Coordinates of C-alpha atoms in Angstrom, one line a residue:
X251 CA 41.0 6.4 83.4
X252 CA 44.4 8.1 84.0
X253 CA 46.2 5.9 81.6
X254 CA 48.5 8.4 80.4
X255 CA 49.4 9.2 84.1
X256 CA 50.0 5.5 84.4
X257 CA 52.0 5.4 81.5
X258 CA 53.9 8.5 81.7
X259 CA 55.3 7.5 85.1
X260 CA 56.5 4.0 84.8
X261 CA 58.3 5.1 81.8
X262 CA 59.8 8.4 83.2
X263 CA 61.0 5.9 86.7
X264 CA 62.8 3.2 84.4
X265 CA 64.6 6.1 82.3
X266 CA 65.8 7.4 85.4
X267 CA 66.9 3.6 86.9
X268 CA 68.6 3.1 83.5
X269 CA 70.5 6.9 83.5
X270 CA 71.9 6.0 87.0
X271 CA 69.0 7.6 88.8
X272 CA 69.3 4.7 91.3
X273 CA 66.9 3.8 93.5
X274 CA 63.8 5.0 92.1
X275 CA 60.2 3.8 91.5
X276 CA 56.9 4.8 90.3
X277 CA 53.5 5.5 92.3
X278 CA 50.1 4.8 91.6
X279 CA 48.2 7.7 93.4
X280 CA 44.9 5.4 93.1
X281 CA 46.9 3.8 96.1
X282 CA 46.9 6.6 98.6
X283 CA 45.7 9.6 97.2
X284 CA 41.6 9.6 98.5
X285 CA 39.0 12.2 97.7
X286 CA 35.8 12.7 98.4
X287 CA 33.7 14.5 95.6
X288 CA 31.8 17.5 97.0
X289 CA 30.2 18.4 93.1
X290 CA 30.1 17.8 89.4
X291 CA 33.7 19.4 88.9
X292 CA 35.4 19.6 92.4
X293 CA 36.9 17.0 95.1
X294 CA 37.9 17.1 98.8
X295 CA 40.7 15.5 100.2
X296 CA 40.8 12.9 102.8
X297 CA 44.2 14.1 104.6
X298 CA 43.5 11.2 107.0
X299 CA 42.7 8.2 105.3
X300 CA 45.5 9.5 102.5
X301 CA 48.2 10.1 105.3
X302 CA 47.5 6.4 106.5
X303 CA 48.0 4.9 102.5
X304 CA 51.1 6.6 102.3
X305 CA 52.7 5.8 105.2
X306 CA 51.7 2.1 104.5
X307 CA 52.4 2.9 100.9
X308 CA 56.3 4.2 101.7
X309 CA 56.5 1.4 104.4
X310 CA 56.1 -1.6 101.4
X311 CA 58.0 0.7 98.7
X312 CA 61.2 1.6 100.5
X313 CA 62.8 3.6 97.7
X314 CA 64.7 7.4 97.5
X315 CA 63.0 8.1 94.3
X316 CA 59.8 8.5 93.6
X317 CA 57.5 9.4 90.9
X318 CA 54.3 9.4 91.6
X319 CA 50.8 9.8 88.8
X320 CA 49.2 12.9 88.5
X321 CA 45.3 14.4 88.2
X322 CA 44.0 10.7 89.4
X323 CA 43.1 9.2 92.7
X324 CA 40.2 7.4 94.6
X325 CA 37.2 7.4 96.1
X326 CA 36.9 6.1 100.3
X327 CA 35.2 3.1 98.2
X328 CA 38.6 2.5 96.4
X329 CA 36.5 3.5 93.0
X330 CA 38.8 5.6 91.0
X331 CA 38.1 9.0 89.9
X332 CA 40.2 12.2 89.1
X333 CA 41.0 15.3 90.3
X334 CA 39.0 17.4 87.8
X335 CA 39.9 20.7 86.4
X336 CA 43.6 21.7 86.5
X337 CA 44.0 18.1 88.6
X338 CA 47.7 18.2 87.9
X339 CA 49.0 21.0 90.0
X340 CA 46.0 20.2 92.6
X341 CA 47.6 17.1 93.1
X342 CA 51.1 18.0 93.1
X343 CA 50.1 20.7 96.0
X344 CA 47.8 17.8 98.1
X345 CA 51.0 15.4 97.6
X346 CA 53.3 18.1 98.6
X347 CA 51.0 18.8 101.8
X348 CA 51.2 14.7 103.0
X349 CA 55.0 14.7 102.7
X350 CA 55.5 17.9 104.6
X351 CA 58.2 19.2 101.7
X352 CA 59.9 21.8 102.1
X353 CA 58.9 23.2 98.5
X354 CA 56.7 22.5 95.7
X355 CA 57.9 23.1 92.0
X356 CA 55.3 22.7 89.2
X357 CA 56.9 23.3 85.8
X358 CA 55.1 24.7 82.6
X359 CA 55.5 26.2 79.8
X360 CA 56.2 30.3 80.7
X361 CA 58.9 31.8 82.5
X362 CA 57.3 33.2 85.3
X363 CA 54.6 34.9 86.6
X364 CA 53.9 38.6 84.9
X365 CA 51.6 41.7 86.4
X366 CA 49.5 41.6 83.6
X367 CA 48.7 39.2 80.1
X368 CA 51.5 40.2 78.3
X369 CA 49.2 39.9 75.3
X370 CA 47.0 42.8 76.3
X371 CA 49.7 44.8 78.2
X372 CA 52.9 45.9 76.9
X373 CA 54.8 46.9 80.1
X374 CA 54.3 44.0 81.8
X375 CA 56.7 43.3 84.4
X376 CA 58.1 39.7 86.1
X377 CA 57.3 39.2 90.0
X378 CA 60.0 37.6 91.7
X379 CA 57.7 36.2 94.3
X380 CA 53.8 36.9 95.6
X381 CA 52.1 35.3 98.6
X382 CA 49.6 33.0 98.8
X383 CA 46.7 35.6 98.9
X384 CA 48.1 37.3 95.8
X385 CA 48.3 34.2 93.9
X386 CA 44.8 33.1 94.8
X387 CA 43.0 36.5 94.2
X388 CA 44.8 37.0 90.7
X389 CA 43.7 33.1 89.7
X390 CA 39.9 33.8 91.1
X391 CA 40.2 36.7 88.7
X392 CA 41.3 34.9 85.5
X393 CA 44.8 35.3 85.7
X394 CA 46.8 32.2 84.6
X395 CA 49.0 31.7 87.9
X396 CA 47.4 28.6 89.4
X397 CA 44.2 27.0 90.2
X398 CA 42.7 28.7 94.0
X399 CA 42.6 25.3 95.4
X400 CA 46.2 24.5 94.6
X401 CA 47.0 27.4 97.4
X402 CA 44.9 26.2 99.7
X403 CA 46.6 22.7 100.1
X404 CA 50.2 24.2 100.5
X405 CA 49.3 27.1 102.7
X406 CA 47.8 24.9 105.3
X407 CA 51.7 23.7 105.8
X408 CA 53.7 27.1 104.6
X409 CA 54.9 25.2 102.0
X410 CA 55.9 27.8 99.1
X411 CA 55.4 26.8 95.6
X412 CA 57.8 27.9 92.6
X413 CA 56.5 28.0 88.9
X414 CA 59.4 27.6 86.7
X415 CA 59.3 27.1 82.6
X416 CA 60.6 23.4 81.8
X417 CA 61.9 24.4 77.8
X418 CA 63.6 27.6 79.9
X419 CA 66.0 26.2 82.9
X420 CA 67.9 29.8 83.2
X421 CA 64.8 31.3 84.0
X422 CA 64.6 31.9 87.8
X423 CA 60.6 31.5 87.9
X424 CA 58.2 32.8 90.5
X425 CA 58.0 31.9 94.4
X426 CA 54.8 31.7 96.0
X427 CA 54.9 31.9 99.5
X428 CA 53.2 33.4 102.6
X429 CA 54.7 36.9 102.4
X430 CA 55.9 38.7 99.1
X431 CA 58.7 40.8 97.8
X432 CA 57.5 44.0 96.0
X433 CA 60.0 43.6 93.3
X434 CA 61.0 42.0 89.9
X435 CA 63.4 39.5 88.7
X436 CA 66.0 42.2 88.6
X437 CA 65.8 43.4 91.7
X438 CA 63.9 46.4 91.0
X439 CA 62.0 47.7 94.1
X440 CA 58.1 48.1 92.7
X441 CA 56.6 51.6 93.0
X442 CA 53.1 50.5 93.1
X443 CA 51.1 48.7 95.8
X444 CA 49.0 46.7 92.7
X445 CA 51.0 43.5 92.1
X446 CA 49.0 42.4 89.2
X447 CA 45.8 43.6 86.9
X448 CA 43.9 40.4 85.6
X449 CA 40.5 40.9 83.3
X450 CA 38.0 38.1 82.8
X451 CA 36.6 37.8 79.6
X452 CA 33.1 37.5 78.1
X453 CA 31.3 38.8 80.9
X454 CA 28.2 40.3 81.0
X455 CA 26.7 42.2 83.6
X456 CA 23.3 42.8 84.6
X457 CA 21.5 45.6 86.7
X458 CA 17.9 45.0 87.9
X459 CA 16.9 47.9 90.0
X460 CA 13.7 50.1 90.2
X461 CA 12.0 51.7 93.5
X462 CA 9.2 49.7 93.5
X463 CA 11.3 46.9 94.1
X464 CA 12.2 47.2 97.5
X465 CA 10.8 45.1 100.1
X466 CA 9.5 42.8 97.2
X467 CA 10.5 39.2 97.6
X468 CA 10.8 37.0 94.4
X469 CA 11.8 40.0 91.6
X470 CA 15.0 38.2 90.7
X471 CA 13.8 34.9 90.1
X472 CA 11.1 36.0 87.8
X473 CA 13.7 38.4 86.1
X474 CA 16.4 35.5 85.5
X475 CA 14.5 31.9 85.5
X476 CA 14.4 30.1 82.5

């Protein structure tokens, strides 16, 4: 489990020893990071117990340096497990939270952060910045920004978070914070309140309605049970 974490990070810490990076080593997040699961697809973290690994963690690992394994972590019975879906940038916010940084940066593959899918809109537009509330209602509603639970764990601590593109280092990116800017990369003031316009697709709704269902318990179950 987690072995190209494992990987990637011992060999990413020894390039950066050998190109003068100094005083550097890698982390094992199976070590501190601890979780509790709370379903088939989502984990809780232990701030507590996680706090108290690092600390004793940092205080046996004394170095300036440090990169630490993604998406995996462990159980209070030291079983390992993983962060689940998009478990990368959850735990790059829940490590962010423990150290108390000043800023989280999580790098992918696009510029920044747009109003709409540039693939259904043509005017799209870049945000310079959107708060936390933004962020997580445009994710909930199938924008690609970042997972909802990634906001939660930096907002606790007003720690913003900054999306930039790693294959595009000119590119400013997009700040997440706790208050926004209404206005685009170029400084252009926006004139609409709406930052963004997200779809979710392959959706169906369904209507069950009728007068003589009023007051009736039990009309949706028979309707929708298998």
């Amino acid at each position: 489990m987690g072995h190209g974490e494992l990987w990637s990070a011992q060999m990413l810490s020894f390039v950066i020893r050998k190109n003068g990076g100094g005083d550097c080593n890698w982390m094992d997040t199976r070590d501190v990071l601890v979780v509790n699961p709370v379903g088939s697809n989502q984990v809780d973290p232990d701030y507590l117990e996680s706090e108290k690994r690092l600390e004793k963690w940092f205080s046996e690992n004394p170095f300036k340096t440090i990169v630490a394994t993604s998406f995996i972590a462990s159980t209070p019975q030291n079983i390992p497990t993983t962060l689940k879906r998009d478990g990368s940038d959850f735990s790059t916010a829940i490590m962010g939270a423990l150290l108390r940084v000043g800023q989280v940066t999580i790098w992918t593959d696009v510029n920044d952060v747009y109003s709409a899918d540039p693939r259904k809109v043509s005017e799209v537009v870049v945000l310079k910045t959107l708060s936390y509330q933004e962020s997580w209602e445009m994710s909930y509603f199938g924008a690609n920004v970042l997972h909802p639970l990634t906001i939660i764990h930096v907002l606790r601590y007003d720690i913003p978070i900054v999306i930039r593109n790693i294959f595009n280092l000119s590119a400013p990116g997009t700040m997440i914070c706790r208050e926004s800017v209404g206005e685009t990369e170029d400084g252009l003031k926006l004139e609409s309140h709406v930052k963004g316009f997200a779809t979710i697709d392959n959706l169906a709704l369904i209507n069950v309605e009728g007068t003589g269902m009023a007051g009736v318990p039990g009309k949706l179950v028979q309707y929708l049970a298998p």
